[in-house]
Amino acid sequence: MTKLAQLLKQKKYTIAVAESCTGGNLSALLTQESGASVYFDRGFITYSNQAKIDMLGVKTHTLDTHGAVSEQTALEMVAGVIQNSNADIGVSITGIAGPTGATKDKPVGTVCFGFYVNGEYFSAIEIFSNQDRAQVIQSSVDFVIGKLTKWL
């Protein structure tokens, strides 16, 4: 995490995040260092679909059509992060940490990510298979930290 914190400080970027399946773990990691207020703007924990709608402006149609665990929802979540913050960088995470909640098309470990970096939106989907709930959460946080460190 120190590398990402250094990059955010060096480039004078701020970050805001929306978390569903990680339940605040990314925010906790981003704020564990003294002086994090220089780069961390805010975090939204939007575990329920209604929270995604109320706090981030995710469309009901998107949730009904694609589900909460979809790249479409992740992109709407990160768009809501950027709209409702002063951040230069936005991240969203929504997925199935398990052990329940899986479907035929979306097994446990399916996690969708939304990113806003350098004025552009990106999405990604990862399947962290053969992992328990804690491992899926940690792998999701690690994925975000790795991606952001690489991009910055």
CSV table of N, CA and C in Angstrom, one decimal:
chain,number,residue,atom,x,y,z
A,1,MET,N,0.8,-1.2,0.0
A,1,MET,CA,0.0,0.0,0.0
A,1,MET,C,0.9,1.3,0.0
A,2,THR,N,2.0,1.2,0.6
A,2,THR,CA,2.8,2.4,0.7
A,2,THR,C,3.2,3.0,-0.7
A,3,LYS,N,3.4,2.1,-1.7
A,3,LYS,CA,3.8,2.5,-3.0
A,3,LYS,C,2.6,3.3,-3.6
A,4,LEU,N,1.4,2.8,-3.5
A,4,LEU,CA,0.2,3.5,-4.0
A,4,LEU,C,0.0,4.9,-3.3
A,5,ALA,N,0.2,4.9,-2.0
A,5,ALA,CA,0.0,6.1,-1.2
A,5,ALA,C,1.1,7.1,-1.7
A,6,GLN,N,2.3,6.7,-1.9
A,6,GLN,CA,3.4,7.6,-2.4
A,6,GLN,C,3.0,8.2,-3.7
A,7,LEU,N,2.5,7.3,-4.6
A,7,LEU,CA,2.1,7.8,-6.0
A,7,LEU,C,1.0,8.8,-5.9
A,8,LEU,N,0.0,8.5,-5.1
A,8,LEU,CA,-1.1,9.4,-5.0
A,8,LEU,C,-0.7,10.8,-4.4
A,9,LYS,N,0.2,10.8,-3.4
A,9,LYS,CA,0.7,12.0,-2.9
A,9,LYS,C,1.6,12.7,-3.9
A,10,GLN,N,2.5,12.0,-4.5
A,10,GLN,CA,3.4,12.6,-5.5
A,10,GLN,C,2.7,13.3,-6.6
A,11,LYS,N,1.6,12.6,-7.1
A,11,LYS,CA,0.9,13.2,-8.3
A,11,LYS,C,-0.3,14.1,-7.8
A,12,LYS,N,-0.4,14.3,-6.5
A,12,LYS,CA,-1.4,15.1,-5.9
A,12,LYS,C,-2.8,14.7,-6.3
A,13,TYR,N,-3.1,13.4,-6.4
A,13,TYR,CA,-4.4,12.8,-6.7
A,13,TYR,C,-5.1,12.5,-5.4
A,14,THR,N,-6.4,12.6,-5.5
A,14,THR,CA,-7.3,12.1,-4.5
A,14,THR,C,-8.1,10.9,-5.0
A,15,ILE,N,-8.5,10.1,-4.1
A,15,ILE,CA,-9.2,8.9,-4.5
A,15,ILE,C,-10.5,8.7,-3.6
A,16,ALA,N,-11.6,8.2,-4.3
A,16,ALA,CA,-12.8,7.9,-3.6
A,16,ALA,C,-13.2,6.5,-4.1
A,17,VAL,N,-13.9,5.7,-3.2
A,17,VAL,CA,-14.2,4.4,-3.6
A,17,VAL,C,-15.6,4.0,-3.2
A,18,ALA,N,-16.2,3.1,-3.9
A,18,ALA,CA,-17.5,2.5,-3.5
A,18,ALA,C,-17.3,1.0,-3.4
A,19,GLU,N,-17.7,0.4,-2.3
A,19,GLU,CA,-17.4,-1.0,-2.0
A,19,GLU,C,-18.8,-1.7,-1.7
A,20,SER,N,-18.9,-2.8,-2.3
A,20,SER,CA,-20.0,-3.7,-1.9
A,20,SER,C,-19.4,-4.9,-1.2
A,21,CYS,N,-19.0,-5.9,-2.0
A,21,CYS,CA,-18.6,-7.2,-1.3
A,21,CYS,C,-17.3,-7.1,-0.4
A,22,THR,N,-16.6,-6.0,-0.6
A,22,THR,CA,-15.4,-5.8,0.3
A,22,THR,C,-15.7,-5.1,1.6
A,23,GLY,N,-16.9,-4.5,1.7
A,23,GLY,CA,-17.4,-4.0,2.9
A,23,GLY,C,-16.6,-3.0,3.6
A,24,GLY,N,-15.8,-2.2,2.9
A,24,GLY,CA,-14.9,-1.2,3.5
A,24,GLY,C,-13.5,-1.6,3.7
A,25,ASN,N,-13.1,-2.8,3.3
A,25,ASN,CA,-11.7,-3.2,3.4
A,25,ASN,C,-10.8,-2.4,2.6
A,26,LEU,N,-11.2,-2.0,1.4
A,26,LEU,CA,-10.3,-1.1,0.6
A,26,LEU,C,-10.1,0.2,1.3
A,27,SER,N,-11.2,0.8,1.7
A,27,SER,CA,-11.1,2.1,2.4
A,27,SER,C,-10.2,2.0,3.7
A,28,ALA,N,-10.4,0.9,4.4
A,28,ALA,CA,-9.5,0.7,5.6
A,28,ALA,C,-8.1,0.7,5.2
A,29,LEU,N,-7.7,0.0,4.2
A,29,LEU,CA,-6.4,-0.1,3.7
A,29,LEU,C,-5.8,1.2,3.3
A,30,LEU,N,-6.6,1.9,2.5
A,30,LEU,CA,-6.2,3.2,2.0
A,30,LEU,C,-6.0,4.3,3.1
A,31,THR,N,-6.7,4.1,4.2
A,31,THR,CA,-6.6,5.1,5.3
A,31,THR,C,-5.8,4.6,6.5
A,32,GLN,N,-5.1,3.5,6.4
A,32,GLN,CA,-4.3,3.0,7.5
A,32,GLN,C,-3.0,3.8,7.8
A,33,GLU,N,-2.6,4.6,6.8
A,33,GLU,CA,-1.3,5.3,7.0
A,33,GLU,C,-1.6,6.7,7.5
A,34,SER,N,-0.8,7.3,8.3
A,34,SER,CA,-0.9,8.6,8.8
A,34,SER,C,-0.8,9.6,7.6
A,35,GLY,N,-1.7,10.6,7.6
A,35,GLY,CA,-1.6,11.5,6.5
A,35,GLY,C,-2.5,11.1,5.3
A,36,ALA,N,-3.3,10.1,5.4
A,36,ALA,CA,-4.1,9.6,4.3
A,36,ALA,C,-5.1,10.6,3.8
A,37,SER,N,-5.5,11.6,4.7
A,37,SER,CA,-6.4,12.6,4.3
A,37,SER,C,-5.9,13.5,3.1
A,38,VAL,N,-4.7,13.4,2.9
A,38,VAL,CA,-4.1,14.1,1.7
A,38,VAL,C,-4.6,13.5,0.4
A,39,TYR,N,-4.8,12.2,0.4
A,39,TYR,CA,-5.2,11.5,-0.9
A,39,TYR,C,-6.5,10.8,-0.8
A,40,PHE,N,-7.1,10.5,0.4
A,40,PHE,CA,-8.3,9.8,0.4
A,40,PHE,C,-9.5,10.8,0.7
A,41,ASP,N,-10.4,10.8,-0.3
A,41,ASP,CA,-11.5,11.7,-0.2
A,41,ASP,C,-12.7,11.1,0.6
A,42,ARG,N,-13.2,10.0,0.2
A,42,ARG,CA,-14.3,9.4,0.8
A,42,ARG,C,-14.5,7.9,0.3
A,43,GLY,N,-15.3,7.2,1.1
A,43,GLY,CA,-15.7,5.9,0.7
A,43,GLY,C,-17.2,5.7,0.9
A,44,PHE,N,-17.8,4.9,0.0
A,44,PHE,CA,-19.2,4.6,0.1
A,44,PHE,C,-19.3,3.1,0.2
A,45,ILE,N,-19.9,2.6,1.3
A,45,ILE,CA,-20.2,1.2,1.4
A,45,ILE,C,-21.6,0.9,1.0
A,46,THR,N,-21.8,0.4,-0.2
A,46,THR,CA,-23.1,0.2,-0.8
A,46,THR,C,-23.4,-1.3,-1.0
A,47,TYR,N,-23.7,-1.9,0.1
A,47,TYR,CA,-23.8,-3.4,0.1
A,47,TYR,C,-25.1,-3.8,-0.5
A,48,SER,N,-26.2,-3.1,-0.2
A,48,SER,CA,-27.5,-3.5,-0.8
A,48,SER,C,-27.7,-2.8,-2.1
A,49,ASN,N,-28.6,-3.3,-2.9
A,49,ASN,CA,-29.0,-2.7,-4.2
A,49,ASN,C,-29.5,-1.3,-4.0
A,50,GLN,N,-30.4,-1.2,-2.9
A,50,GLN,CA,-31.0,0.1,-2.6
A,50,GLN,C,-29.9,1.2,-2.3
A,51,ALA,N,-28.9,0.8,-1.6
A,51,ALA,CA,-27.8,1.7,-1.3
A,51,ALA,C,-27.1,2.1,-2.6
A,52,LYS,N,-26.9,1.2,-3.5
A,52,LYS,CA,-26.3,1.5,-4.8
A,52,LYS,C,-27.1,2.6,-5.5
A,53,ILE,N,-28.4,2.4,-5.5
A,53,ILE,CA,-29.3,3.3,-6.1
A,53,ILE,C,-29.3,4.7,-5.4
A,54,ASP,N,-29.5,4.7,-4.1
A,54,ASP,CA,-29.6,5.9,-3.3
A,54,ASP,C,-28.4,6.7,-3.2
A,55,MET,N,-27.2,6.1,-3.0
A,55,MET,CA,-26.0,6.8,-2.8
A,55,MET,C,-25.2,7.1,-4.0
A,56,LEU,N,-25.3,6.2,-5.1
A,56,LEU,CA,-24.5,6.3,-6.2
A,56,LEU,C,-25.2,6.5,-7.5
A,57,GLY,N,-26.6,6.4,-7.5
A,57,GLY,CA,-27.3,6.7,-8.7
A,57,GLY,C,-27.4,5.5,-9.7
A,58,VAL,N,-27.0,4.3,-9.2
A,58,VAL,CA,-27.1,3.1,-10.0
A,58,VAL,C,-28.6,3.0,-10.5
A,59,LYS,N,-28.8,2.7,-11.7
A,59,LYS,CA,-30.2,2.6,-12.2
A,59,LYS,C,-30.8,1.2,-11.9
A,60,THR,N,-32.1,1.3,-11.5
A,60,THR,CA,-32.8,0.1,-11.2
A,60,THR,C,-32.8,-0.9,-12.4
A,61,HIS,N,-32.9,-0.3,-13.6
A,61,HIS,CA,-32.9,-1.1,-14.8
A,61,HIS,C,-31.6,-1.8,-15.0
A,62,THR,N,-30.5,-1.2,-14.6
A,62,THR,CA,-29.2,-1.9,-14.7
A,62,THR,C,-29.1,-3.1,-13.8
A,63,LEU,N,-29.6,-2.9,-12.6
A,63,LEU,CA,-29.6,-4.0,-11.6
A,63,LEU,C,-30.5,-5.1,-12.0
A,64,ASP,N,-31.7,-4.7,-12.5
A,64,ASP,CA,-32.6,-5.7,-13.0
A,64,ASP,C,-32.2,-6.5,-14.2
A,65,THR,N,-31.5,-5.8,-15.1
A,65,THR,CA,-31.1,-6.4,-16.3
A,65,THR,C,-29.7,-7.2,-16.2
A,66,HIS,N,-28.8,-6.6,-15.5
A,66,HIS,CA,-27.4,-7.2,-15.5
A,66,HIS,C,-27.1,-7.8,-14.1
A,67,GLY,N,-27.8,-7.3,-13.0
A,67,GLY,CA,-27.5,-7.8,-11.7
A,67,GLY,C,-26.5,-6.9,-11.0
A,68,ALA,N,-26.4,-7.0,-9.7
A,68,ALA,CA,-25.5,-6.2,-8.9
A,68,ALA,C,-24.1,-6.5,-9.2
A,69,VAL,N,-23.8,-7.8,-9.6
A,69,VAL,CA,-22.5,-8.2,-9.9
A,69,VAL,C,-22.3,-8.2,-11.4
A,70,SER,N,-22.0,-7.1,-11.9
A,70,SER,CA,-21.8,-6.9,-13.4
A,70,SER,C,-20.9,-5.7,-13.6
A,71,GLU,N,-20.3,-5.8,-14.8
A,71,GLU,CA,-19.4,-4.6,-15.1
A,71,GLU,C,-20.3,-3.4,-15.3
A,72,GLN,N,-21.5,-3.5,-15.8
A,72,GLN,CA,-22.4,-2.4,-16.0
A,72,GLN,C,-22.7,-1.7,-14.7
A,73,THR,N,-23.0,-2.5,-13.7
A,73,THR,CA,-23.2,-1.9,-12.3
A,73,THR,C,-22.0,-1.3,-11.8
A,74,ALA,N,-20.8,-2.0,-11.9
A,74,ALA,CA,-19.6,-1.4,-11.4
A,74,ALA,C,-19.3,-0.1,-12.1
A,75,LEU,N,-19.5,0.1,-13.4
A,75,LEU,CA,-19.3,1.3,-14.0
A,75,LEU,C,-20.3,2.4,-13.5
A,76,GLU,N,-21.5,2.1,-13.3
A,76,GLU,CA,-22.4,3.1,-12.8
A,76,GLU,C,-22.1,3.4,-11.3
A,77,MET,N,-21.6,2.5,-10.6
A,77,MET,CA,-21.1,2.8,-9.2
A,77,MET,C,-20.0,3.8,-9.2
A,78,VAL,N,-19.0,3.5,-10.1
A,78,VAL,CA,-17.8,4.4,-10.1
A,78,VAL,C,-18.2,5.8,-10.7
A,79,ALA,N,-19.1,5.8,-11.6
A,79,ALA,CA,-19.6,7.1,-12.1
A,79,ALA,C,-20.3,7.9,-10.9
A,80,GLY,N,-21.0,7.2,-10.1
A,80,GLY,CA,-21.6,7.8,-8.9
A,80,GLY,C,-20.6,8.3,-7.9
A,81,VAL,N,-19.5,7.5,-7.8
A,81,VAL,CA,-18.4,8.0,-6.9
A,81,VAL,C,-17.9,9.3,-7.4
A,82,ILE,N,-17.6,9.4,-8.6
A,82,ILE,CA,-17.0,10.6,-9.2
A,82,ILE,C,-18.0,11.8,-9.1
A,83,GLN,N,-19.3,11.5,-9.3
A,83,GLN,CA,-20.3,12.6,-9.2
A,83,GLN,C,-20.5,13.1,-7.8
A,84,ASN,N,-20.3,12.2,-6.9
A,84,ASN,CA,-20.6,12.6,-5.5
A,84,ASN,C,-19.3,12.7,-4.6
A,85,SER,N,-18.2,13.1,-5.3
A,85,SER,CA,-17.0,13.3,-4.5
A,85,SER,C,-16.2,14.4,-5.2
A,86,ASN,N,-15.0,14.7,-4.6
A,86,ASN,CA,-14.1,15.6,-5.2
A,86,ASN,C,-12.8,14.9,-5.7
A,87,ALA,N,-13.0,13.6,-6.0
A,87,ALA,CA,-11.8,12.8,-6.2
A,87,ALA,C,-11.4,12.8,-7.7
A,88,ASP,N,-10.1,12.6,-7.9
A,88,ASP,CA,-9.5,12.5,-9.2
A,88,ASP,C,-9.6,11.1,-9.7
A,89,ILE,N,-9.6,10.1,-8.8
A,89,ILE,CA,-9.6,8.7,-9.1
A,89,ILE,C,-10.8,8.1,-8.4
A,90,GLY,N,-11.5,7.2,-9.1
A,90,GLY,CA,-12.6,6.5,-8.5
A,90,GLY,C,-12.5,5.0,-8.7
A,91,VAL,N,-13.0,4.3,-7.7
A,91,VAL,CA,-13.0,2.8,-7.8
A,91,VAL,C,-14.3,2.3,-7.3
A,92,SER,N,-14.8,1.2,-7.9
A,92,SER,CA,-15.9,0.5,-7.4
A,92,SER,C,-15.7,-1.0,-7.4
A,93,ILE,N,-16.2,-1.7,-6.4
A,93,ILE,CA,-16.1,-3.1,-6.3
A,93,ILE,C,-17.5,-3.7,-6.0
A,94,THR,N,-17.9,-4.7,-6.8
A,94,THR,CA,-19.1,-5.4,-6.5
A,94,THR,C,-18.9,-6.9,-6.9
A,95,GLY,N,-19.3,-7.8,-6.0
A,95,GLY,CA,-19.0,-9.2,-6.3
A,95,GLY,C,-19.7,-10.2,-5.4
A,96,ILE,N,-19.3,-11.4,-5.5
A,96,ILE,CA,-19.8,-12.5,-4.7
A,96,ILE,C,-18.7,-13.1,-3.9
A,97,ALA,N,-18.6,-12.7,-2.7
A,97,ALA,CA,-17.5,-13.2,-1.8
A,97,ALA,C,-17.8,-14.6,-1.3
A,98,GLY,N,-19.1,-15.0,-1.2
A,98,GLY,CA,-19.5,-16.3,-0.8
A,98,GLY,C,-19.6,-16.5,0.7
A,99,PRO,N,-19.9,-17.6,1.1
A,99,PRO,CA,-20.0,-18.9,0.4
A,99,PRO,C,-21.3,-19.0,-0.4
A,100,THR,N,-22.3,-18.1,-0.1
A,100,THR,CA,-23.6,-18.2,-0.8
A,100,THR,C,-23.6,-17.1,-1.8
A,101,GLY,N,-24.7,-17.0,-2.6
A,101,GLY,CA,-24.9,-16.0,-3.5
A,101,GLY,C,-24.6,-16.3,-5.0
A,102,ALA,N,-23.9,-17.4,-5.2
A,102,ALA,CA,-23.5,-17.7,-6.5
A,102,ALA,C,-24.7,-18.1,-7.4
A,103,THR,N,-24.5,-17.9,-8.7
A,103,THR,CA,-25.5,-18.4,-9.7
A,103,THR,C,-24.7,-19.3,-10.7
A,104,LYS,N,-25.4,-19.9,-11.6
A,104,LYS,CA,-24.8,-20.7,-12.7
A,104,LYS,C,-23.7,-19.9,-13.5
A,105,ASP,N,-24.1,-18.6,-13.8
A,105,ASP,CA,-23.2,-17.7,-14.6
A,105,ASP,C,-22.2,-17.0,-13.8
A,106,LYS,N,-22.5,-16.8,-12.5
A,106,LYS,CA,-21.6,-16.0,-11.6
A,106,LYS,C,-21.2,-16.9,-10.4
A,107,PRO,N,-20.1,-17.6,-10.5
A,107,PRO,CA,-19.7,-18.4,-9.3
A,107,PRO,C,-19.2,-17.6,-8.2
A,108,VAL,N,-19.1,-18.2,-7.0
A,108,VAL,CA,-18.4,-17.5,-5.9
A,108,VAL,C,-17.0,-17.0,-6.3
A,109,GLY,N,-16.7,-15.8,-6.0
A,109,GLY,CA,-15.4,-15.3,-6.4
A,109,GLY,C,-15.5,-14.4,-7.6
A,110,THR,N,-16.6,-14.3,-8.2
A,110,THR,CA,-16.8,-13.3,-9.3
A,110,THR,C,-16.9,-11.9,-8.7
A,111,VAL,N,-16.0,-11.1,-9.2
A,111,VAL,CA,-15.9,-9.7,-8.7
A,111,VAL,C,-15.8,-8.7,-9.9
A,112,CYS,N,-16.6,-7.7,-9.9
A,112,CYS,CA,-16.5,-6.7,-11.0
A,112,CYS,C,-16.0,-5.4,-10.4
A,113,PHE,N,-15.2,-4.7,-11.2
A,113,PHE,CA,-14.5,-3.5,-10.8
A,113,PHE,C,-14.8,-2.4,-11.8
A,114,GLY,N,-15.0,-1.2,-11.2
A,114,GLY,CA,-15.1,0.0,-12.1
A,114,GLY,C,-13.9,0.9,-11.7
A,115,PHE,N,-13.4,1.6,-12.6
A,115,PHE,CA,-12.3,2.5,-12.4
A,115,PHE,C,-12.5,3.8,-13.1
A,116,TYR,N,-12.1,4.9,-12.5
A,116,TYR,CA,-12.1,6.2,-13.2
A,116,TYR,C,-10.7,6.7,-13.0
A,117,VAL,N,-9.9,6.8,-14.0
A,117,VAL,CA,-8.5,7.2,-13.9
A,117,VAL,C,-8.2,8.1,-15.2
A,118,ASN,N,-7.5,9.2,-14.9
A,118,ASN,CA,-7.1,10.1,-16.0
A,118,ASN,C,-8.3,10.5,-16.9
A,119,GLY,N,-9.5,10.7,-16.3
A,119,GLY,CA,-10.6,11.1,-17.1
A,119,GLY,C,-11.3,10.0,-17.9
A,120,GLU,N,-10.9,8.8,-17.7
A,120,GLU,CA,-11.5,7.7,-18.5
A,120,GLU,C,-12.1,6.6,-17.5
A,121,TYR,N,-13.2,6.0,-18.0
A,121,TYR,CA,-13.8,4.9,-17.2
A,121,TYR,C,-13.3,3.6,-17.8
A,122,PHE,N,-13.1,2.6,-16.9
A,122,PHE,CA,-12.7,1.3,-17.3
A,122,PHE,C,-13.4,0.3,-16.4
A,123,SER,N,-13.6,-0.9,-16.8
A,123,SER,CA,-14.2,-2.0,-16.0
A,123,SER,C,-13.3,-3.2,-16.1
A,124,ALA,N,-13.5,-4.1,-15.2
A,124,ALA,CA,-12.8,-5.4,-15.2
A,124,ALA,C,-13.6,-6.4,-14.4
A,125,ILE,N,-13.4,-7.6,-14.8
A,125,ILE,CA,-14.1,-8.7,-14.0
A,125,ILE,C,-13.0,-9.8,-13.8
A,126,GLU,N,-13.0,-10.2,-12.5
A,126,GLU,CA,-12.1,-11.3,-12.1
A,126,GLU,C,-12.9,-12.4,-11.4
A,127,ILE,N,-12.4,-13.6,-11.6
A,127,ILE,CA,-13.0,-14.7,-10.8
A,127,ILE,C,-11.9,-15.3,-10.0
A,128,PHE,N,-12.1,-15.0,-8.7
A,128,PHE,CA,-11.1,-15.6,-7.7
A,128,PHE,C,-11.6,-16.9,-7.2
A,129,SER,N,-11.4,-17.9,-8.0
A,129,SER,CA,-11.9,-19.3,-7.7
A,129,SER,C,-11.2,-20.0,-6.6
A,130,ASN,N,-11.8,-20.9,-6.0
A,130,ASN,CA,-11.3,-21.8,-4.9
A,130,ASN,C,-10.7,-20.9,-3.8
A,131,GLN,N,-11.4,-19.9,-3.4
A,131,GLN,CA,-11.1,-19.0,-2.3
A,131,GLN,C,-12.2,-18.9,-1.4
A,132,ASP,N,-12.0,-18.8,-0.1
A,132,ASP,CA,-13.0,-18.6,0.9
A,132,ASP,C,-13.4,-17.1,0.9
A,133,ARG,N,-14.4,-16.7,1.6
A,133,ARG,CA,-14.9,-15.3,1.7
A,133,ARG,C,-13.8,-14.3,2.0
A,134,ALA,N,-13.0,-14.6,3.0
A,134,ALA,CA,-11.9,-13.6,3.4
A,134,ALA,C,-10.9,-13.5,2.3
A,135,GLN,N,-10.6,-14.6,1.6
A,135,GLN,CA,-9.6,-14.6,0.5
A,135,GLN,C,-10.2,-13.8,-0.7
A,136,VAL,N,-11.4,-13.9,-1.0
A,136,VAL,CA,-12.0,-13.2,-2.1
A,136,VAL,C,-12.0,-11.7,-1.9
A,137,ILE,N,-12.3,-11.3,-0.6
A,137,ILE,CA,-12.3,-9.9,-0.2
A,137,ILE,C,-10.8,-9.4,-0.4
A,138,GLN,N,-9.9,-10.1,0.2
A,138,GLN,CA,-8.5,-9.7,0.1
A,138,GLN,C,-7.9,-9.7,-1.3
A,139,SER,N,-8.3,-10.6,-2.1
A,139,SER,CA,-7.9,-10.7,-3.5
A,139,SER,C,-8.4,-9.5,-4.3
A,140,SER,N,-9.7,-9.1,-4.0
A,140,SER,CA,-10.3,-8.0,-4.6
A,140,SER,C,-9.6,-6.7,-4.3
A,141,VAL,N,-9.3,-6.5,-3.0
A,141,VAL,CA,-8.5,-5.3,-2.6
A,141,VAL,C,-7.1,-5.3,-3.2
A,142,ASP,N,-6.5,-6.4,-3.2
A,142,ASP,CA,-5.1,-6.5,-3.8
A,142,ASP,C,-5.2,-6.2,-5.3
A,143,PHE,N,-6.2,-6.7,-6.0
A,143,PHE,CA,-6.4,-6.4,-7.4
A,143,PHE,C,-6.4,-4.9,-7.7
A,144,VAL,N,-7.3,-4.2,-6.9
A,144,VAL,CA,-7.4,-2.7,-7.1
A,144,VAL,C,-6.1,-2.0,-6.8
A,145,ILE,N,-5.4,-2.4,-5.7
A,145,ILE,CA,-4.1,-1.7,-5.4
A,145,ILE,C,-3.1,-2.0,-6.5
A,146,GLY,N,-3.1,-3.2,-7.0
A,146,GLY,CA,-2.1,-3.5,-8.1
A,146,GLY,C,-2.4,-2.8,-9.3
A,147,LYS,N,-3.7,-2.7,-9.7
A,147,LYS,CA,-4.0,-2.0,-10.9
A,147,LYS,C,-3.7,-0.5,-10.8
A,148,LEU,N,-4.1,0.1,-9.7
A,148,LEU,CA,-3.9,1.6,-9.5
A,148,LEU,C,-2.4,1.9,-9.5
A,149,THR,N,-1.6,1.0,-8.8
A,149,THR,CA,-0.2,1.3,-8.7
A,149,THR,C,0.5,1.2,-10.1
A,150,LYS,N,0.0,0.2,-10.9
A,150,LYS,CA,0.5,0.1,-12.3
A,150,LYS,C,0.2,1.3,-13.1
A,151,TRP,N,-1.1,1.7,-13.0
A,151,TRP,CA,-1.6,2.8,-13.9
A,151,TRP,C,-0.9,4.2,-13.5
A,152,LEU,N,-0.7,4.4,-12.2
A,152,LEU,CA,-0.1,5.6,-11.8
A,152,LEU,C,1.4,5.7,-12.0
